[in-house]
Amino acid sequence: MVTNKTKETKALIKGLADNLSAVRPVVSPAKRMFVWGLFSIVIIVAIATIQIGFRHDADTKVNDLSFIAENIAMFLIGFGALFSAFKFAIPDINRDREAVTIVITGVFFWLSMLAMTFLTSDTTNFENIFSFNSVSHCITDLLMVTTIPIIALFALIRKSAPVFPLWAGYTVLLAISSIGALVMRYVCPVDESSHLFLTHFFPAFSMSFLGLLIGRLFLRW
Amino acid sequence: MTDKDETSEKKLERNPEWSVWMQEAQAGDKKSYNKLLSAITPALRRFVQGRIFNIDAIEDIVQEILMAIHKSRHTYRIDQPFERWMYGVARYKMIDYLRKMTRHTKKEILSDNFETFSELASNNNDEGILSRDLSNALEQLPEKQQRIINMMKIDGFSITETAEKMEMSESAVKVAAHRGYKKMQDWLVKNGYDDNL
């Protein structure tokens, strides 16, 4: 049965086809991850170098195995989450299993790092950390170095077609906060667990949850 | 899903020509695009019909989906199964449409006219009332039909899964569900809802 509305649909199809222009298909999530991951690192490192400067003992720290392991973990979480974000930016009937697994693994690693630093922290020191201005600057520094990549990536993901906006928003923030926390380890000279927990890892991990809200507000199309 | 899974799933696609037409459309081929949109529209209509009661809204949603497909056509990659991509857009737009409708309905209910219209059951679109009426309508059906509709509409089972669980053929499930919807619709109309519900 042909109703007025089905006639409208036919007219719409004709209109869309008549006004068609060529488009360039998006590149694979893996390629986008490399390009935009690199972009984020360059921007974060550039801002950190110009605005803050690197820690004086960075050259000796890179020989510390636990420091390297921590950096590798954050790098992998950051790039993995970015890969997932680009997967979520492409329509699919179900959430991509691979992307979901990466996110869950990333969150698990983050929680492990948080637990490790918390358990090795001198909790009586927590109050001092917040009252000591120069150290609590780490939180504002983290926000400062990550703002530009976050805005750029949200704009990029929005230009795609995320059908799971909350997941896409979360993974973008998880990626950038992980990369930001990684770079912050080369900026801040304090390696004390209580400091790392309160002003690096906990804020970075908490920041990723803001992505849910931003995704809900800005990634709908 | 790994690339290997996607490739094997792609080979099993029911309409492999759709992804070819889409690829040609991305290159600017208007003819292929027209063919593609005309071919997918009945499939999209079926997809929406299986999930939405309101007959009037179905064509609106199909049109929204077509526009969304047009807008997001650059996100389709040839190594991806086309139907998964297409139904991904369709599912998202359908939910988006329902969300907008719910918001709109809530606004209407909260407006000053609420008291004037609240006596008519057809205007009581508040989620709670609607859900209570739907439950009552469902209770009018024989147990088997109730179970089928519950499985398909509440538990989210596909026709195939429902057929397997009920030990019935797929077509028997479809017929039972269709008859069930009809009976529910009749009951709702009798109780004050519009007949284009």
mmCIF file of N, CA and C in Angstrom, chain B residues 23 34 86-87 111-112 116 123 130-131 137 140 142 159 163:
data_model
loop_
_atom_site.group_PDB
_atom_site.id
_atom_site.type_symbol
_atom_site.label_atom_id
_atom_site.label_comp_id
_atom_site.label_asym_id
_atom_site.label_seq_id
_atom_site.Cartn_x
_atom_site.Cartn_y
_atom_site.Cartn_z
ATOM 1 N N GLN B 23 29.962 1.553 -1.764
ATOM 2 C CA GLN B 23 31.319 1.960 -2.150
ATOM 3 C C GLN B 23 31.257 2.890 -3.373
ATOM 4 N N ASN B 34 21.000 5.665 -5.387
ATOM 5 C CA ASN B 34 19.541 5.540 -5.480
ATOM 6 C C ASN B 34 19.128 4.072 -5.343
ATOM 7 N N MET B 86 24.697 -0.550 8.741
ATOM 8 C CA MET B 86 23.398 0.062 8.462
ATOM 9 C C MET B 86 22.445 -0.080 9.663
ATOM 10 N N TYR B 87 22.376 -1.298 10.217
ATOM 11 C CA TYR B 87 21.482 -1.494 11.352
ATOM 12 C C TYR B 87 21.995 -0.774 12.601
ATOM 13 N N SER B 111 2.566 20.427 30.585
ATOM 14 C CA SER B 111 2.047 21.745 30.226
ATOM 15 C C SER B 111 0.722 22.021 30.937
ATOM 16 N N ASP B 112 0.251 23.253 30.803
ATOM 17 C CA ASP B 112 -0.982 23.654 31.495
ATOM 18 C C ASP B 112 -2.200 22.864 31.046
ATOM 19 N N THR B 116 -6.869 19.368 31.344
ATOM 20 C CA THR B 116 -7.945 19.353 30.362
ATOM 21 C C THR B 116 -8.013 18.015 29.634
ATOM 22 N N ASN B 123 -4.769 10.401 25.645
ATOM 23 C CA ASN B 123 -3.808 11.464 25.912
ATOM 24 C C ASN B 123 -2.929 11.179 27.112
ATOM 25 N N LEU B 130 1.008 4.263 30.340
ATOM 26 C CA LEU B 130 1.124 3.507 29.094
ATOM 27 C C LEU B 130 1.597 2.087 29.388
ATOM 28 N N SER B 131 2.589 1.991 30.264
ATOM 29 C CA SER B 131 3.128 0.667 30.533
ATOM 30 C C SER B 131 2.093 -0.196 31.257
ATOM 31 N N ALA B 137 -3.189 -4.985 28.377
ATOM 32 C CA ALA B 137 -3.494 -5.494 27.031
ATOM 33 C C ALA B 137 -2.839 -6.853 26.822
ATOM 34 N N GLN B 140 -4.555 -9.907 28.222
ATOM 35 C CA GLN B 140 -5.745 -10.407 27.522
ATOM 36 C C GLN B 140 -5.396 -11.562 26.580
ATOM 37 N N PRO B 142 -3.654 -15.145 25.093
ATOM 38 C CA PRO B 142 -3.361 -16.486 25.603
ATOM 39 C C PRO B 142 -1.899 -16.553 26.063
ATOM 40 N N ILE B 159 13.549 -13.311 16.350
ATOM 41 C CA ILE B 159 12.498 -14.281 15.978
ATOM 42 C C ILE B 159 13.068 -15.699 16.036
ATOM 43 N N ALA B 163 11.790 -18.597 18.377
ATOM 44 C CA ALA B 163 11.289 -19.833 17.770
ATOM 45 C C ALA B 163 11.972 -21.047 18.398
#
